[in-house]
Structure formats: C-alpha cells, structure tokens
Amino acid sequence: MDTIAGFRGTPDDVSEAVEVRMRRARVIYEGGHGFATLIEENVVNHRVGDEDVMAGRLGNLLAAMTLPSVSLGIISVAAAREGTMWPLEHFTVFDDSGIHVELLAAKVAVTAPGELYIYLRAFGRLTDLVVHGAEARALILRAIEALPPQPGMTKRSPHSPALSHAGGRLCFSWPRPARCSRSA
C-alpha cells in the first residue's frame, strides 16, 4: 500500500487504510453472508512484501478457506484455458446487482444489465477452471514452501504449516509465530 500511495502521490494514510480493510474483512466471520472467491495461482506467488508479510498473507488465505462462508477457488497456471476464459482484470460481484472493476486509476461500477450479464458469465466460466479444497491448499502450501526462511530458521516441510484454533480464533503458523484471525 505504501508503494501505491507513493506511485499515486497521495497522502500516506496506509495505517488508516489497513484499519478500514480489517474492519471491512470482519464480514466474512459474520453470519448471513457467502463469498465465492476465485484467484489465479500466480497471485499466491506474487511478492507483495517480505517473507513475513507473504507468510501472513498466505496463512490468511488458508484460514479463510476453512470458514463456512468462504469458497476459495484457485485457477492453476496449468489450467487449459482454450475455449473457456482468458485472464481478466480484478472484479467483484455483489450478488446480481452490481460489479466493481478495479483499474489502475479508477474503480468502475458496472450496473447495466447487459454488462452485468457479461461479467457473471465470465465468472461462471472461470469457475470451470478452478481447484478447491485440498488441491487449492496444496498450491498455497507450495507458495509458502517457496518463501526463503528468515535468518536462523530452518525450513519445514510444506506439509507442516499448522492451522489451529486458539480462544475462538483460527491460527496459522509456519515457521514463524502463529498468526490468528478474528473469531472464526
């Protein structure tokens, strides 16, 4: 987020922005909501911070996958896309009432029925390419295993990251100290 603020020349309000995102993310732990998320495998391998940030990011994905309100699908780099769907820009579907498309300089709100249909159809095709569950977890664990160890730490097997519950919170550790989500 620091990089984005620097690139755009906007005020450095990263800590406030992170706080807002964390508050907004709580909705996945509240009842009555469902989230189907599709990501490309290269997203779990994209470096957006140091090893600790990356381990936390990937651990959060593993933790979110265990929530009953979340369905996480990953499109493998090996997925055959011919005749199905090509990679697309980031977009978020809000039921069938609206879609936000994130571009470099703007967020576009799509509300026209014909345009909504195109995005919903693309989402449907992308779901034909995803892996879920153990296969998706394996892709995330492979990305975690690829992280270089912190100084003085020995890498563990990719099967040794630990998910546990502590005080109603879901925790992830590998090989760093446990990171815990909000109540699960």
Coordinates of N, CA, C and O in Angstrom, one line a residue:
M1 N 0.8 -1.2 0.0 CA 0.0 0.0 0.0 C 0.9 1.3 0.0 O 0.5 2.3 -0.6
D2 N 2.1 1.2 0.7 CA 3.0 2.3 0.6 C 3.4 2.6 -0.8 O 3.5 3.7 -1.2
T3 N 3.6 1.5 -1.6 CA 4.0 1.7 -3.0 C 2.9 2.3 -3.8 O 3.2 3.2 -4.6
I4 N 1.7 2.0 -3.6 CA 0.6 2.6 -4.3 C 0.5 4.0 -4.0 O 0.3 4.9 -4.8
A5 N 0.5 4.4 -2.7 CA 0.4 5.8 -2.2 C 1.6 6.6 -2.9 O 1.4 7.7 -3.3
G6 N 2.8 6.0 -2.8 CA 3.9 6.7 -3.4 C 3.8 6.9 -4.9 O 4.1 8.0 -5.5
F7 N 3.3 5.9 -5.6 CA 3.1 6.0 -7.1 C 2.1 7.0 -7.4 O 2.2 7.8 -8.3
R8 N 1.0 7.0 -6.7 CA -0.1 8.0 -7.0 C 0.2 9.4 -6.4 O -0.5 10.3 -6.8
G9 N 1.1 9.5 -5.5 CA 1.4 10.8 -5.0 C 0.3 11.3 -4.0 O 0.1 12.4 -3.8
T10 N -0.3 10.3 -3.3 CA -1.4 10.6 -2.4 C -0.8 10.6 -1.0 O 0.3 10.0 -0.7
P11 N -1.5 11.1 0.0 CA -1.1 11.1 1.4 C -0.8 9.7 1.9 O -1.5 8.8 1.5
D12 N 0.2 9.6 2.8 CA 0.5 8.3 3.3 C -0.5 8.0 4.5 O -0.2 8.3 5.6
D13 N -1.6 7.4 4.1 CA -2.6 7.0 5.1 C -2.8 5.5 5.2 O -3.9 5.0 5.4
V14 N -1.7 4.8 5.0 CA -1.7 3.4 4.9 C -2.2 2.7 6.2 O -3.1 1.8 6.1
S15 N -1.8 3.2 7.3 CA -2.3 2.6 8.6 C -3.8 2.7 8.7 O -4.5 1.8 9.1
E16 N -4.4 3.9 8.3 CA -5.8 4.1 8.4 C -6.5 3.2 7.3 O -7.5 2.6 7.6
A17 N -5.9 3.1 6.2 CA -6.5 2.2 5.1 C -6.5 0.8 5.5 O -7.4 0.0 5.3
V18 N -5.4 0.3 6.2 CA -5.3 -1.1 6.7 C -6.4 -1.3 7.7 O -7.1 -2.3 7.7
E19 N -6.6 -0.4 8.6 CA -7.6 -0.5 9.6 C -9.0 -0.6 9.0 O -9.8 -1.4 9.4
V20 N -9.3 0.2 8.0 CA -10.6 0.2 7.3 C -10.8 -1.2 6.7 O -11.8 -1.8 6.8
R21 N -9.7 -1.7 6.0 CA -9.8 -3.0 5.3 C -10.0 -4.1 6.3 O -10.8 -5.1 6.1
M22 N -9.4 -4.0 7.5 CA -9.6 -5.1 8.5 C -11.0 -5.0 9.1 O -11.6 -6.1 9.3
R23 N -11.5 -3.9 9.3 CA -12.9 -3.8 9.7 C -13.9 -4.3 8.7 O -14.8 -5.1 9.0
R24 N -13.6 -4.0 7.4 CA -14.5 -4.5 6.3 C -14.4 -6.0 6.2 O -15.3 -6.7 5.9
A25 N -13.2 -6.6 6.5 CA -13.0 -8.0 6.3 C -13.7 -8.8 7.4 O -14.0 -10.0 7.2
R26 N -14.1 -8.2 8.5 CA -14.9 -8.9 9.5 C -16.2 -9.5 9.0 O -16.7 -10.5 9.6
V27 N -16.7 -9.0 7.9 CA -18.0 -9.5 7.4 C -17.9 -11.0 7.0 O -18.9 -11.7 7.1
I28 N -16.7 -11.5 6.8 CA -16.6 -13.0 6.4 C -16.8 -13.8 7.7 O -17.1 -15.0 7.5
Y29 N -16.7 -13.2 8.9 CA -16.9 -14.0 10.1 C -18.3 -13.9 10.6 O -18.7 -14.5 11.6
E30 N -19.1 -13.0 10.0 CA -20.5 -12.7 10.5 C -21.4 -13.6 9.7 O -21.2 -14.0 8.5
G31 N -22.5 -14.0 10.3 CA -23.5 -14.9 9.6 C -24.2 -14.2 8.5 O -24.2 -12.9 8.4
G32 N -24.9 -15.0 7.6 CA -25.7 -14.4 6.6 C -25.0 -14.0 5.3 O -25.7 -13.4 4.5
H33 N -23.7 -14.2 5.2 CA -23.0 -13.8 4.0 C -22.3 -15.0 3.4 O -21.9 -15.9 4.2
G34 N -22.2 -15.0 2.1 CA -21.4 -16.0 1.5 C -20.5 -15.4 0.5 O -20.8 -14.4 -0.2
F35 N -19.2 -15.9 0.3 CA -18.2 -15.3 -0.5 C -17.6 -16.4 -1.4 O -17.1 -17.4 -0.9
A36 N -17.7 -16.3 -2.7 CA -17.0 -17.2 -3.6 C -15.9 -16.4 -4.2 O -16.2 -15.4 -4.9
T37 N -14.7 -16.8 -4.0 CA -13.5 -16.0 -4.4 C -12.7 -16.9 -5.4 O -12.4 -18.1 -5.1
L38 N -12.4 -16.4 -6.5 CA -11.5 -17.0 -7.5 C -10.3 -16.2 -7.7 O -10.3 -15.0 -7.9
I39 N -9.1 -16.9 -7.6 CA -7.9 -16.2 -7.8 C -7.0 -17.0 -8.7 O -7.1 -18.2 -8.8
E40 N -6.1 -16.3 -9.4 CA -5.1 -17.0 -10.3 C -4.0 -17.5 -9.4 O -3.6 -16.8 -8.4
E41 N -3.4 -18.7 -9.7 CA -2.3 -19.2 -8.9 C -1.2 -18.2 -8.8 O -0.5 -18.1 -7.7
N42 N -0.9 -17.4 -9.8 CA 0.2 -16.5 -9.8 C 0.0 -15.5 -8.7 O 1.0 -14.9 -8.2
V43 N -1.2 -15.2 -8.2 CA -1.5 -14.3 -7.2 C -0.9 -14.8 -5.9 O -0.3 -14.0 -5.1
V44 N -0.9 -16.1 -5.6 CA -0.3 -16.6 -4.3 C 1.2 -16.5 -4.4 O 1.8 -16.6 -3.3
N45 N 1.8 -16.4 -5.5 CA 3.2 -16.4 -5.7 C 3.8 -14.9 -5.9 O 5.0 -14.7 -5.8
H46 N 2.9 -14.0 -6.1 CA 3.3 -12.6 -6.3 C 3.9 -12.1 -5.0 O 3.2 -12.1 -4.0
R47 N 5.1 -11.5 -5.0 CA 5.7 -10.9 -3.9 C 5.1 -9.5 -3.7 O 5.3 -8.6 -4.4
V48 N 4.4 -9.3 -2.6 CA 3.9 -8.0 -2.2 C 4.4 -7.6 -0.9 O 3.8 -6.7 -0.2
G49 N 5.5 -8.1 -0.4 CA 6.1 -7.8 0.8 C 7.2 -8.8 1.1 O 7.5 -9.6 0.3
D50 N 7.8 -8.6 2.3 CA 8.9 -9.5 2.7 C 8.3 -10.9 3.0 O 7.1 -11.1 3.0
E51 N 9.2 -11.8 3.4 CA 8.7 -13.2 3.7 C 7.7 -13.3 4.8 O 6.7 -14.1 4.7
D52 N 7.8 -12.4 5.8 CA 6.9 -12.4 6.9 C 5.5 -12.0 6.4 O 4.5 -12.6 6.8
V53 N 5.5 -10.9 5.6 CA 4.2 -10.4 5.1 C 3.6 -11.5 4.2 O 2.4 -11.8 4.3
M54 N 4.4 -12.1 3.3 CA 3.9 -13.1 2.4 C 3.3 -14.3 3.2 O 2.3 -14.9 2.9
A55 N 4.1 -14.8 4.3 CA 3.6 -15.9 5.0 C 2.2 -15.6 5.7 O 1.3 -16.4 5.7
G56 N 2.1 -14.4 6.2 CA 0.9 -13.9 6.8 C -0.3 -13.9 5.8 O -1.4 -14.3 6.1
R57 N 0.0 -13.4 4.6 CA -1.0 -13.2 3.6 C -1.5 -14.6 3.2 O -2.7 -14.9 3.0
L58 N -0.5 -15.6 3.0 CA -0.9 -16.9 2.5 C -1.6 -17.7 3.7 O -2.5 -18.4 3.5
G59 N -1.1 -17.4 4.9 CA -1.8 -18.0 6.1 C -3.2 -17.6 6.2 O -4.1 -18.4 6.5
N60 N -3.5 -16.3 5.9 CA -4.8 -15.8 6.0 C -5.7 -16.5 4.9 O -6.9 -16.7 5.2
L61 N -5.1 -16.8 3.8 CA -5.9 -17.5 2.7 C -6.3 -18.9 3.2 O -7.4 -19.3 3.1
L62 N -5.3 -19.6 3.8 CA -5.5 -20.9 4.4 C -6.6 -20.9 5.5 O -7.5 -21.7 5.5
A63 N -6.5 -19.9 6.3 CA -7.5 -19.7 7.4 C -8.9 -19.4 6.8 O -9.9 -20.0 7.2
A64 N -9.0 -18.5 5.9 CA -10.3 -18.1 5.3 C -10.9 -19.3 4.6 O -12.1 -19.5 4.6
M65 N -10.1 -20.2 4.0 CA -10.7 -21.4 3.3 C -11.5 -22.3 4.2 O -12.3 -23.0 3.8
T66 N -11.2 -22.2 5.5 CA -11.9 -23.1 6.5 C -13.2 -22.6 6.9 O -13.9 -23.3 7.6
L67 N -13.5 -21.3 6.6 CA -14.7 -20.7 7.1 C -15.9 -21.2 6.2 O -15.8 -21.3 5.0
P68 N -17.0 -21.5 6.9 CA -18.2 -22.0 6.1 C -18.8 -20.9 5.1 O -19.4 -21.3 4.2
S69 N -18.5 -19.7 5.3 CA -19.0 -18.6 4.5 C -18.1 -18.4 3.2 O -18.5 -17.6 2.4
V70 N -17.0 -19.1 3.2 CA -16.0 -18.8 2.1 C -15.8 -20.0 1.2 O -15.5 -21.1 1.7
S71 N -15.8 -19.8 -0.1 CA -15.4 -20.8 -1.1 C -14.3 -20.1 -1.8 O -14.5 -19.1 -2.5
L72 N -13.1 -20.7 -1.7 CA -11.9 -20.2 -2.4 C -11.5 -21.2 -3.5 O -11.2 -22.3 -3.2
G73 N -11.5 -20.7 -4.7 CA -11.0 -21.5 -5.8 C -9.8 -20.8 -6.4 O -9.7 -19.6 -6.5
I74 N -8.8 -21.6 -6.8 CA -7.6 -21.1 -7.4 C -7.5 -21.7 -8.9 O -7.7 -22.9 -9.1
I75 N -7.2 -20.8 -9.8 CA -7.0 -21.2 -11.2 C -5.5 -21.5 -11.3 O -4.7 -20.6 -11.3
S76 N -5.2 -22.8 -11.5 CA -3.8 -23.2 -11.7 C -3.2 -22.6 -12.9 O -3.9 -22.5 -14.0
V77 N -1.9 -22.4 -12.9 CA -1.2 -21.9 -14.1 C -1.3 -23.0 -15.2 O -1.1 -22.6 -16.4
A78 N -1.5 -24.2 -14.8 CA -1.6 -25.3 -15.8 C -3.0 -25.5 -16.3 O -3.1 -26.3 -17.2
A79 N -3.9 -24.7 -15.9 CA -5.3 -24.9 -16.4 C -5.4 -24.6 -17.9 O -4.8 -23.6 -18.4
A80 N -6.0 -25.5 -18.6 CA -6.2 -25.3 -20.1 C -7.3 -24.3 -20.3 O -8.5 -24.5 -19.9
R81 N -7.0 -23.1 -20.8 CA -8.0 -22.1 -20.9 C -8.6 -22.0 -22.3 O -9.6 -21.3 -22.5
E82 N -8.1 -22.7 -23.2 CA -8.6 -22.7 -24.6 C -10.1 -23.0 -24.6 O -10.5 -24.0 -24.1
G83 N -10.9 -22.1 -25.2 CA -12.3 -22.3 -25.3 C -13.1 -22.0 -24.0 O -14.3 -22.2 -24.0
T84 N -12.4 -21.6 -23.0 CA -13.1 -21.4 -21.7 C -13.1 -19.9 -21.3 O -14.1 -19.2 -21.4
M85 N -11.9 -19.3 -20.9 CA -11.8 -17.9 -20.5 C -10.4 -17.6 -20.3 O -9.6 -18.3 -19.8
W86 N -10.0 -16.4 -20.7 CA -8.7 -15.8 -20.6 C -8.6 -15.1 -19.3 O -9.6 -14.8 -18.6
P87 N -7.4 -14.7 -18.8 CA -7.2 -14.0 -17.6 C -7.9 -12.6 -17.7 O -7.8 -12.0 -18.8
L88 N -8.5 -12.2 -16.6 CA -9.3 -10.9 -16.6 C -8.8 -10.0 -15.6 O -8.0 -10.4 -14.7
E89 N -9.2 -8.7 -15.6 CA -8.9 -7.7 -14.6 C -9.7 -8.1 -13.3 O -10.6 -8.9 -13.4
H90 N -9.2 -7.6 -12.2 CA -9.9 -7.9 -10.9 C -11.3 -7.3 -10.9 O -11.5 -6.1 -11.3
F91 N -12.3 -8.1 -10.6 CA -13.6 -7.6 -10.4 C -14.3 -8.3 -9.3 O -14.0 -9.4 -8.9
T92 N -15.2 -7.5 -8.7 CA -16.0 -8.0 -7.5 C -17.5 -8.0 -7.9 O -18.0 -6.9 -8.3
V93 N -18.2 -9.1 -7.7 CA -19.6 -9.2 -8.0 C -20.3 -9.1 -6.6 O -20.0 -9.8 -5.7
F94 N -21.3 -8.2 -6.6 CA -22.2 -8.1 -5.5 C -23.6 -8.6 -5.8 O -24.4 -7.9 -6.5
D95 N -23.8 -9.9 -5.5 CA -25.0 -10.6 -5.9 C -25.2 -10.4 -7.4 O -24.2 -10.6 -8.2
D96 N -26.3 -10.1 -7.9 CA -26.5 -9.8 -9.3 C -26.9 -8.3 -9.5 O -27.5 -7.9 -10.5
S97 N -26.6 -7.5 -8.5 CA -27.0 -6.1 -8.6 C -25.9 -5.1 -9.0 O -26.2 -4.0 -9.4
G98 N -24.6 -5.5 -8.9 CA -23.6 -4.6 -9.3 C -22.2 -5.3 -9.3 O -22.0 -6.3 -8.6
I99 N -21.3 -4.7 -10.0 CA -19.9 -5.3 -10.1 C -19.0 -4.1 -10.1 O -19.2 -3.1 -10.7
H100 N -17.9 -4.2 -9.3 CA -16.8 -3.3 -9.3 C -15.6 -3.8 -10.0 O -15.2 -5.0 -9.7
V101 N -15.1 -3.0 -10.9 CA -13.9 -3.4 -11.7 C -12.8 -2.5 -11.3 O -13.0 -1.3 -11.3
E102 N -11.7 -3.1 -10.8 CA -10.6 -2.3 -10.4 C -9.6 -2.1 -11.5 O -9.0 -3.0 -12.0
L103 N -9.3 -0.8 -11.8 CA -8.4 -0.4 -12.8 C -7.2 0.3 -12.1 O -7.3 0.6 -10.9
L104 N -6.2 0.6 -12.9 CA -5.1 1.4 -12.3 C -5.5 2.7 -11.7 O -5.1 3.1 -10.6
A105 N -6.3 3.4 -12.4 CA -6.6 4.8 -12.0 C -8.1 5.0 -11.4 O -8.4 6.1 -11.0
A106 N -8.9 3.9 -11.5 CA -10.3 4.1 -11.1 C -10.9 2.8 -10.7 O -10.4 1.7 -11.1
K107 N -12.0 2.9 -10.0 CA -12.9 1.7 -9.8 C -14.1 2.0 -10.6 O -14.8 3.0 -10.4
V108 N -14.5 1.1 -11.5 CA -15.6 1.2 -12.3 C -16.8 0.4 -11.7 O -16.7 -0.7 -11.4
A109 N -18.0 1.1 -11.6 CA -19.2 0.4 -11.1 C -20.0 0.0 -12.4 O -20.4 0.8 -13.2
V110 N -20.2 -1.3 -12.5 CA -21.0 -1.8 -13.6 C -22.4 -2.2 -13.1 O -22.5 -2.9 -12.1
T111 N -23.4 -1.5 -13.7 CA -24.8 -1.8 -13.2 C -25.7 -2.1 -14.4 O -26.8 -2.5 -14.2
A112 N -25.3 -1.8 -15.6 CA -26.2 -2.1 -16.8 C -26.4 -3.6 -16.9 O -25.4 -4.3 -16.9
P113 N -27.6 -4.0 -17.1 CA -27.9 -5.4 -17.1 C -27.1 -6.2 -18.1 O -26.6 -7.3 -17.8
G114 N -26.9 -5.7 -19.3 CA -26.1 -6.4 -20.3 C -24.7 -6.6 -19.9 O -24.1 -7.7 -20.1
E115 N -24.1 -5.6 -19.3 CA -22.7 -5.7 -18.8 C -22.6 -6.6 -17.6 O -21.6 -7.3 -17.4
L116 N -23.6 -6.5 -16.7 CA -23.6 -7.4 -15.5 C -23.6 -8.9 -16.0 O -22.9 -9.7 -15.5
Y117 N -24.4 -9.1 -17.0 CA -24.5 -10.5 -17.6 C -23.2 -11.0 -18.1 O -22.8 -12.1 -17.9
I118 N -22.4 -10.1 -18.8 CA -21.1 -10.5 -19.3 C -20.2 -10.9 -18.2 O -19.5 -11.9 -18.3
Y119 N -20.1 -10.1 -17.1 CA -19.2 -10.4 -16.0 C -19.7 -11.7 -15.3 O -18.8 -12.5 -14.9
L120 N -21.0 -11.8 -15.1 CA -21.5 -13.0 -14.4 C -21.2 -14.3 -15.3 O -20.8 -15.3 -14.8
R121 N -21.3 -14.1 -16.6 CA -21.0 -15.2 -17.5 C -19.5 -15.6 -17.4 O -19.1 -16.7 -17.4
A122 N -18.6 -14.5 -17.4 CA -17.2 -14.7 -17.3 C -16.9 -15.4 -16.0 O -16.0 -16.4 -15.9
F123 N -17.5 -15.0 -14.9 CA -17.3 -15.6 -13.6 C -17.6 -17.1 -13.6 O -16.9 -18.0 -13.1
G124 N -18.7 -17.4 -14.2 CA -19.2 -18.8 -14.4 C -18.1 -19.6 -15.2 O -17.8 -20.7 -14.8
R125 N -17.6 -19.0 -16.2 CA -16.6 -19.8 -17.0 C -15.3 -19.9 -16.2 O -14.7 -21.0 -16.3
L126 N -14.9 -18.9 -15.4 CA -13.7 -19.0 -14.6 C -13.9 -20.1 -13.6 O -12.9 -20.8 -13.2
T127 N -15.1 -20.3 -13.0 CA -15.3 -21.4 -12.0 C -15.0 -22.7 -12.6 O -14.7 -23.7 -11.9
D128 N -15.2 -22.9 -13.9 CA -14.9 -24.2 -14.6 C -13.4 -24.5 -14.5 O -13.0 -25.6 -14.8
L129 N -12.5 -23.5 -14.3 CA -11.1 -23.7 -14.3 C -10.5 -23.9 -12.9 O -9.3 -24.2 -12.8
V130 N -11.2 -23.7 -11.9 CA -10.6 -23.6 -10.5 C -10.5 -25.0 -9.9 O -11.2 -26.0 -10.2
V131 N -9.5 -25.0 -8.9 CA -9.5 -26.2 -8.0 C -9.8 -25.6 -6.6 O -9.6 -24.5 -6.3
H132 N -10.5 -26.5 -5.8 CA -10.9 -26.1 -4.4 C -10.2 -27.1 -3.4 O -9.6 -28.0 -3.8
G133 N -10.5 -26.8 -2.2 CA -10.1 -27.8 -1.1 C -8.7 -28.1 -1.1 O -7.8 -27.3 -1.1
A134 N -8.4 -29.4 -1.0 CA -7.0 -29.9 -0.8 C -6.1 -29.5 -2.0 O -5.0 -29.1 -1.7
E135 N -6.6 -29.5 -3.2 CA -5.8 -29.0 -4.3 C -5.4 -27.6 -4.2 O -4.3 -27.2 -4.5
A136 N -6.4 -26.7 -3.8 CA -6.1 -25.3 -3.6 C -5.1 -25.1 -2.5 O -4.2 -24.3 -2.6
R137 N -5.4 -25.8 -1.4 CA -4.5 -25.7 -0.2 C -3.0 -26.1 -0.7 O -2.1 -25.5 -0.3
A138 N -2.9 -27.1 -1.5 CA -1.6 -27.6 -1.9 C -0.9 -26.5 -2.7 O 0.3 -26.3 -2.6
L139 N -1.6 -25.7 -3.5 CA -1.0 -24.6 -4.3 C -0.5 -23.5 -3.3 O 0.6 -22.9 -3.5
I140 N -1.3 -23.2 -2.3 CA -0.9 -22.2 -1.3 C 0.3 -22.7 -0.5 O 1.2 -22.0 -0.2
L141 N 0.3 -24.0 -0.1 CA 1.4 -24.5 0.7 C 2.7 -24.5 -0.1 O 3.8 -24.3 0.4
R142 N 2.5 -24.8 -1.4 CA 3.7 -24.7 -2.3 C 4.3 -23.3 -2.3 O 5.5 -23.1 -2.3
A143 N 3.4 -22.3 -2.3 CA 3.9 -20.9 -2.3 C 4.6 -20.6 -1.0 O 5.6 -19.9 -0.9
I144 N 4.0 -21.1 0.1 CA 4.6 -20.9 1.4 C 6.0 -21.6 1.5 O 7.0 -21.0 1.9
E145 N 6.1 -22.8 1.0 CA 7.4 -23.5 1.0 C 8.4 -22.8 0.2 O 9.6 -22.9 0.5
A146 N 8.0 -22.1 -0.9 CA 9.0 -21.4 -1.7 C 9.5 -20.1 -1.0 O 10.5 -19.5 -1.5
L147 N 8.9 -19.7 0.1 CA 9.5 -18.5 0.8 C 10.8 -18.8 1.4 O 11.0 -19.9 2.0
P148 N 11.8 -17.9 1.2 CA 13.1 -18.2 1.9 C 12.9 -18.1 3.4 O 12.1 -17.3 3.9
P149 N 13.6 -18.9 4.2 CA 13.5 -18.8 5.6 C 14.1 -17.6 6.2 O 15.0 -17.0 5.5
Q150 N 13.6 -17.1 7.3 CA 14.2 -16.0 8.0 C 15.5 -16.4 8.5 O 15.8 -17.6 8.8
P151 N 16.4 -15.5 8.7 CA 17.8 -15.8 9.3 C 17.6 -16.6 10.5 O 16.8 -16.3 11.4
G152 N 18.4 -17.7 10.6 CA 18.4 -18.5 11.8 C 17.3 -19.6 11.9 O 17.2 -20.3 12.8
M153 N 16.4 -19.6 10.8 CA 15.3 -20.5 10.9 C 15.6 -21.6 9.8 O 16.2 -21.4 8.8
T154 N 15.1 -22.8 10.1 CA 15.2 -23.9 9.2 C 13.9 -24.1 8.5 O 12.8 -24.1 9.2
K155 N 13.9 -24.3 7.2 CA 12.6 -24.5 6.5 C 12.0 -25.8 7.0 O 12.7 -26.8 7.2
R156 N 10.7 -25.8 7.0 CA 10.0 -27.0 7.4 C 9.4 -27.6 6.1 O 9.3 -27.0 5.1
S157 N 8.9 -28.8 6.2 CA 8.2 -29.5 5.1 C 7.0 -28.7 4.7 O 6.4 -28.1 5.6
P158 N 6.6 -28.7 3.4 CA 5.4 -28.0 3.0 C 4.1 -28.5 3.7 O 3.1 -27.9 3.7
H159 N 4.2 -29.7 4.3 CA 3.1 -30.3 5.0 C 3.0 -29.9 6.4 O 2.1 -30.3 7.1
S160 N 4.0 -29.2 6.9 CA 4.0 -28.9 8.3 C 3.4 -27.5 8.8 O 3.3 -27.3 9.9
P161 N 2.9 -26.6 7.8 CA 2.2 -25.5 8.4 C 1.0 -25.9 9.2 O 0.4 -26.9 8.9
A162 N 0.8 -25.2 10.3 CA -0.2 -25.6 11.2 C -1.4 -24.7 11.3 O -1.2 -23.5 11.4
L163 N -2.6 -25.2 11.2 CA -3.8 -24.4 11.4 C -4.4 -24.9 12.8 O -4.5 -26.1 13.0
S164 N -4.7 -24.0 13.6 CA -5.2 -24.4 14.9 C -6.2 -23.4 15.4 O -6.3 -22.3 14.9
H165 N -7.0 -23.8 16.4 CA -8.0 -22.8 17.0 C -7.4 -22.4 18.4 O -7.0 -23.3 19.1
A166 N -7.4 -21.1 18.7 CA -7.0 -20.7 20.0 C -8.0 -19.6 20.4 O -8.1 -18.5 19.8
G167 N -8.7 -19.8 21.5 CA -9.6 -18.8 22.0 C -10.6 -18.4 21.0 O -10.9 -17.2 20.9
G168 N -11.2 -19.3 20.2 CA -12.2 -19.0 19.2 C -11.6 -18.3 18.0 O -12.3 -17.9 17.1
R169 N -10.3 -18.3 17.8 CA -9.6 -17.7 16.7 C -8.9 -18.8 15.9 O -8.4 -19.7 16.5
L170 N -8.9 -18.6 14.6 CA -8.1 -19.6 13.8 C -6.7 -19.1 13.6 O -6.5 -17.9 13.3
C171 N -5.7 -19.9 13.9 CA -4.3 -19.5 13.9 C -3.6 -20.3 12.8 O -3.8 -21.5 12.6
F172 N -2.6 -19.7 12.2 CA -1.7 -20.3 11.2 C -0.3 -20.1 11.7 O 0.1 -19.0 12.1
S173 N 0.5 -21.1 11.6 CA 2.0 -20.9 11.9 C 2.8 -21.7 10.9 O 2.5 -22.8 10.5
W174 N 3.9 -21.1 10.4 CA 4.9 -21.7 9.6 C 6.0 -20.8 9.2 O 5.6 -19.8 8.6
P175 N 7.2 -20.9 9.3 CA 7.8 -21.4 10.6 C 7.8 -20.2 11.6 O 8.4 -20.3 12.6
R176 N 7.1 -19.2 11.2 CA 7.0 -18.0 12.1 C 6.0 -18.3 13.2 O 5.3 -19.2 13.2
P177 N 6.0 -17.4 14.2 CA 4.9 -17.5 15.3 C 3.5 -17.5 14.7 O 3.3 -16.9 13.6
A178 N 2.6 -18.0 15.4 CA 1.2 -18.2 14.9 C 0.6 -16.8 14.6 O 0.9 -15.8 15.3
R179 N -0.1 -16.7 13.6 CA -1.0 -15.5 13.3 C -2.4 -16.0 13.4 O -2.8 -17.0 12.9
C180 N -3.2 -15.2 14.1 CA -4.6 -15.6 14.3 C -5.5 -14.6 13.6 O -5.3 -13.4 13.6
S181 N -6.6 -15.2 13.1 CA -7.7 -14.4 12.5 C -8.6 -13.9 13.6 O -8.5 -14.4 14.8
R182 N -9.5 -13.1 13.3 CA -10.6 -12.8 14.2 C -11.4 -14.0 14.5 O -11.2 -15.0 13.9
S183 N -12.3 -13.9 15.4 CA -13.1 -15.1 15.8 C -13.7 -15.8 14.6 O -14.2 -15.2 13.7
A184 N -13.5 -17.1 14.6 CA -13.9 -17.9 13.4 C -15.3 -18.5 13.6 O -15.7 -19.1 14.4

